[in-house]
mmCIF file of C-alpha atoms in Angstrom:
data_model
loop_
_atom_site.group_PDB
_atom_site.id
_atom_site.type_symbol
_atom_site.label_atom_id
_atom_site.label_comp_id
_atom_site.label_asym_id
_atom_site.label_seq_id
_atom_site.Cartn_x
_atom_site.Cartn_y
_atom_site.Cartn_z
ATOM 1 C CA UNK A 105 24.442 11.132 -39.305
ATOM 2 C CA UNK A 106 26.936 13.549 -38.024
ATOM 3 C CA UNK A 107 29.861 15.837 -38.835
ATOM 4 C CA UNK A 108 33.359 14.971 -38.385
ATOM 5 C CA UNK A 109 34.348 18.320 -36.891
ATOM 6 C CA UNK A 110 37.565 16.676 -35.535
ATOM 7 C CA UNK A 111 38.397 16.213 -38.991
ATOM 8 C CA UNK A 112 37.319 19.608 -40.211
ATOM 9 C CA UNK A 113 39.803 20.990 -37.968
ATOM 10 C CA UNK A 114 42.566 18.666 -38.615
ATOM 11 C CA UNK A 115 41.858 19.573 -42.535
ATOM 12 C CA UNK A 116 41.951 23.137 -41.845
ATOM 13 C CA UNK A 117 45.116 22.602 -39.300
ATOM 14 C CA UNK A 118 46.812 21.134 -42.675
ATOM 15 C CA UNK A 119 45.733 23.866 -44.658
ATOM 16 C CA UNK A 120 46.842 26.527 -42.672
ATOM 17 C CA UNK A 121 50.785 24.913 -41.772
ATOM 18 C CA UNK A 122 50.860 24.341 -45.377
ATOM 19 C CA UNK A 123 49.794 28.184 -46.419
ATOM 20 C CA UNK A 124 52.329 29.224 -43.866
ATOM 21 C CA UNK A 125 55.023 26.885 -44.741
ATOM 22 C CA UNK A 126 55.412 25.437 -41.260
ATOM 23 C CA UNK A 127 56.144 28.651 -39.554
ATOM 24 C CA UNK A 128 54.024 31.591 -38.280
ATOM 25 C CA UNK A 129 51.869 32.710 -35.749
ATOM 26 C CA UNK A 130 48.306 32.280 -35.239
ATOM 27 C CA UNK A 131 45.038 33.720 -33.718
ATOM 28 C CA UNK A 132 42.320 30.810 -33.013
ATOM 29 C CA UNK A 133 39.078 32.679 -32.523
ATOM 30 C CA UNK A 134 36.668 29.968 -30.852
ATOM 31 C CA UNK A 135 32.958 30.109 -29.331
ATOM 32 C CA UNK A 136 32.629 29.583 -25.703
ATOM 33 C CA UNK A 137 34.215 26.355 -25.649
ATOM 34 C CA UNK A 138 31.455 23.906 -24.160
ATOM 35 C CA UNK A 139 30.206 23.001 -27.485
ATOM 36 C CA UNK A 140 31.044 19.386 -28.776
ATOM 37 C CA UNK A 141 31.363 20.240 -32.095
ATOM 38 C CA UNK A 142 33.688 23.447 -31.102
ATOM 39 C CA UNK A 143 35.952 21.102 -29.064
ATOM 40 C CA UNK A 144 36.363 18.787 -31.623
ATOM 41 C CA UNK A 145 37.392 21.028 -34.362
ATOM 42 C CA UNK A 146 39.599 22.754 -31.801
ATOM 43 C CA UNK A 147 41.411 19.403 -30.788
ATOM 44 C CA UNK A 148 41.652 18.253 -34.754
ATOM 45 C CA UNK A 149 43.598 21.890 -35.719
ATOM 46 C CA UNK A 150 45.739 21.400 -32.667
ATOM 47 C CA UNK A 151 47.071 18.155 -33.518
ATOM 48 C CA UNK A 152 47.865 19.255 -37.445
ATOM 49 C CA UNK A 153 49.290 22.821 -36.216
ATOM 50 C CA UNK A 154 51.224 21.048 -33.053
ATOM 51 C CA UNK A 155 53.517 18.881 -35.998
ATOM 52 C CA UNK A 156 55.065 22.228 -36.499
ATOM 53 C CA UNK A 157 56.904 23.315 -34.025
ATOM 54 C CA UNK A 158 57.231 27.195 -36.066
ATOM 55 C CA UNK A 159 53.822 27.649 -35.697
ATOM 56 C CA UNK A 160 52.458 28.998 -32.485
ATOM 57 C CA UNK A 161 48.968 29.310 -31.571
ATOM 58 C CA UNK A 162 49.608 33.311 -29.390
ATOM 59 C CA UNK A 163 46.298 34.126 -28.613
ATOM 60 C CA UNK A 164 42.575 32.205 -28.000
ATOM 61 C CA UNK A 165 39.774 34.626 -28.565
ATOM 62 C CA UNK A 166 35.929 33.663 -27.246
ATOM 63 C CA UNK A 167 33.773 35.334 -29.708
ATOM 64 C CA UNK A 168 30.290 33.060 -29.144
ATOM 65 C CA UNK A 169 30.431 32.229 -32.493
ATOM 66 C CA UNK A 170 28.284 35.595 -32.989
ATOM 67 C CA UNK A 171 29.830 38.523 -34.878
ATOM 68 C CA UNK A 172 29.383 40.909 -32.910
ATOM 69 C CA UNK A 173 31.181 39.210 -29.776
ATOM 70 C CA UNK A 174 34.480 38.321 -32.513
ATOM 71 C CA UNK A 175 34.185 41.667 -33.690
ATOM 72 C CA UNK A 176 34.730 43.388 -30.420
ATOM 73 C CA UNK A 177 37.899 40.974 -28.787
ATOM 74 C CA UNK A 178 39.291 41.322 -32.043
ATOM 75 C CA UNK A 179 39.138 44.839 -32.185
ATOM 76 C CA UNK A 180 40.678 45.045 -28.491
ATOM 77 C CA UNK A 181 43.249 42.346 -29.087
ATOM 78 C CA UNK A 182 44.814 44.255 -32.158
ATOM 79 C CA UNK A 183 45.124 47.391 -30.350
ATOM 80 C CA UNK A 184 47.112 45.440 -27.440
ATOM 81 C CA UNK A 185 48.843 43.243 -29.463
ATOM 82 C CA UNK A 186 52.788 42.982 -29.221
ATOM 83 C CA UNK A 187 53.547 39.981 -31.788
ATOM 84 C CA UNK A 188 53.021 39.940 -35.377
ATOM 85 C CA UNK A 189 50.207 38.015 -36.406
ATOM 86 C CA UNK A 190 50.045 36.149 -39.570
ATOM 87 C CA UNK A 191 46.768 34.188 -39.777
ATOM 88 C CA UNK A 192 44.053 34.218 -37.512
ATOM 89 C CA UNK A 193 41.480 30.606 -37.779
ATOM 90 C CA UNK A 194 37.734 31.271 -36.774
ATOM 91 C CA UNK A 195 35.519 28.445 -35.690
ATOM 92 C CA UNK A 196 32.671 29.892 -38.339
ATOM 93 C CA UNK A 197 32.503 32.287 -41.327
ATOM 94 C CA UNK A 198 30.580 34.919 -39.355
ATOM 95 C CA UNK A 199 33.473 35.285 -36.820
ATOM 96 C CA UNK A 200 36.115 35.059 -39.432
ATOM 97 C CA UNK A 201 34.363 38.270 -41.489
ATOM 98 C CA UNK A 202 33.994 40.212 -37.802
ATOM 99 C CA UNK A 203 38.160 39.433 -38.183
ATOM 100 C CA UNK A 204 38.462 41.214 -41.027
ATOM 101 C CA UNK A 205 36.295 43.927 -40.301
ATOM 102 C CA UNK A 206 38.033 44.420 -37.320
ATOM 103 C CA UNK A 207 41.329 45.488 -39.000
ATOM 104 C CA UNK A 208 39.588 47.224 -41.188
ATOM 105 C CA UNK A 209 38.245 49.397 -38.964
ATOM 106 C CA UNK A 210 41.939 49.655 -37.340
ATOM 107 C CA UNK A 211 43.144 50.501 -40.800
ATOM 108 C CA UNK A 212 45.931 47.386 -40.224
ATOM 109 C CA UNK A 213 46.810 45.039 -42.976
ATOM 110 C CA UNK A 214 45.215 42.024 -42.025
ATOM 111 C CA UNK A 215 46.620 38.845 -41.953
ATOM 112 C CA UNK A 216 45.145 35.789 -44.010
ATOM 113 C CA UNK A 217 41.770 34.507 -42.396
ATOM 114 C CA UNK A 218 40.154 31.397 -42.544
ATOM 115 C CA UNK A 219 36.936 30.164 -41.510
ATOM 116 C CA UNK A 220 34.564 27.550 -41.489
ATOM 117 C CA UNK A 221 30.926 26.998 -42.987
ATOM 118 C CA UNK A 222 31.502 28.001 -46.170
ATOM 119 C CA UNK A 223 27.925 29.488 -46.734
ATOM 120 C CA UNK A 224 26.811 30.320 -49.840
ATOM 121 C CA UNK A 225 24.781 33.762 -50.005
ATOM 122 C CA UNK A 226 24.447 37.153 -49.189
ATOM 123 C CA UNK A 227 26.628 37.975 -46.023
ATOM 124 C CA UNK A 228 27.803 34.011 -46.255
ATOM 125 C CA UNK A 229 31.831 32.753 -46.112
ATOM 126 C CA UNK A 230 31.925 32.236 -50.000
ATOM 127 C CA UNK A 231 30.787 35.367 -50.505
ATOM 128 C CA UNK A 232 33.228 36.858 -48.128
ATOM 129 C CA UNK A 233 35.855 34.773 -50.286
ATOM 130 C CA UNK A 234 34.831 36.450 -53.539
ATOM 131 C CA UNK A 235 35.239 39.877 -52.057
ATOM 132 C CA UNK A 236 38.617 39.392 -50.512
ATOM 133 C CA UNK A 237 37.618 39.859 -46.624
ATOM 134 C CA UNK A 238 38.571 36.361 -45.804
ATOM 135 C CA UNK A 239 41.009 33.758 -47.566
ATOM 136 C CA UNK A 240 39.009 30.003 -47.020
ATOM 137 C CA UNK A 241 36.439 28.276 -45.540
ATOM 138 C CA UNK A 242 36.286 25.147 -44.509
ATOM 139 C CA UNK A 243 32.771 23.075 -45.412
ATOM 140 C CA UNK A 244 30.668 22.512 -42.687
ATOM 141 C CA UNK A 245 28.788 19.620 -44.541
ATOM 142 C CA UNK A 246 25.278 18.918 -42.145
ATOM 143 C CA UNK A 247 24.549 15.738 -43.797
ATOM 144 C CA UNK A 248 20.942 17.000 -44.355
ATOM 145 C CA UNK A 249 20.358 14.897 -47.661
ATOM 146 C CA UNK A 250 21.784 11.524 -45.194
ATOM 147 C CA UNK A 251 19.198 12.732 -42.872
ATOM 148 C CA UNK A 252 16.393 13.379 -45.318
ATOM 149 C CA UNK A 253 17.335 9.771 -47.104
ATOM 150 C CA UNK A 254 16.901 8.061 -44.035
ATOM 151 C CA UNK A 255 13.254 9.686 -42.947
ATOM 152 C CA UNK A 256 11.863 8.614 -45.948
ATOM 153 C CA UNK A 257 13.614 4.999 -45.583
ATOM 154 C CA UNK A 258 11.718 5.014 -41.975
ATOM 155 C CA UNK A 259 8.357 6.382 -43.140
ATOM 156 C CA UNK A 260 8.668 4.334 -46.179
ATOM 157 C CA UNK A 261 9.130 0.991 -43.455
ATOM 158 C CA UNK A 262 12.212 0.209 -44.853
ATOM 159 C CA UNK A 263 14.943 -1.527 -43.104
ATOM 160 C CA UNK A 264 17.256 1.040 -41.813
ATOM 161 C CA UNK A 265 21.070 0.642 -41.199
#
């Protein structure tokens, strides 16, 4: 039981060209990069974004998938920046709200912002969504029921697939 993170990216790659109309330029804030599941989202956004050839990925940011790492390249990156910026993809909610609160804090309109997770709750992505700091999230399903299904399945000594 996994996710397809290749396919949450390409989903989100679609998203985005489509909300931009196939032209635009874009921020993709990542973790560190050796993460599997990073990669794969990473190569899945490329390959929807890359069938446009308007829309140009400027800028990679590293944030560690921790908020305050996002927060602070973000913060430095719009001070320095030289191109007009209009939608900026984080690899997880928490990075995509340290986005927003990093133009915030540089009193700049920011451009739209989408994540992924989609956590429900205080300080999650949907709530971010309801109070207009980010734009969409992209579910970051864990198959836990598939998972929790199958345990019983094997403590239950039932064939298993």
């Amino acid at each position: 039981v996994y996710t397809n993170n290749y396919e949450i990216g390409y989903e989100a790659g679609q998203y985005i060209s489509k909300l931009l109309k196939g032209k635009g330029n874009i921020i993709e804030v990542r973790s560190w990069g050796k993460i599997t599941a990073e990669g794969e989202r990473h190569s899945g956004f490329m390959d929807a974004v890359n069938a446009y050839e308007d829309i140009n990925v400027i800028a990679e940011i590293y944030g560690d998938f921790k908020k305050e790492s996002a927060y602070y390249l973000m913060n430095d990156f719009i001070k320095n920046q030289d191109q007009p910026v209009d939608l900026v993809f984080a690899m997880n909610d928490e990075m995509a709200i340290a986005v927003a609160n990093a133009y915030e804090a540089n009193n700049m309109k920011r451009p739209y912002i989408v994540g992924v997770d989609a956590i429900s709750g205080e300080g999650g992505g949907v709530e971010a969504i309801q109070q207009g700091k980010i734009d969409a999230s992209f579910l970051h399903a864990t198959g836990g029921g598939k998972i929790i299904d199958l345990a019983v399945k094997i403590l239950s000594s039932e064939q298993v697939e």
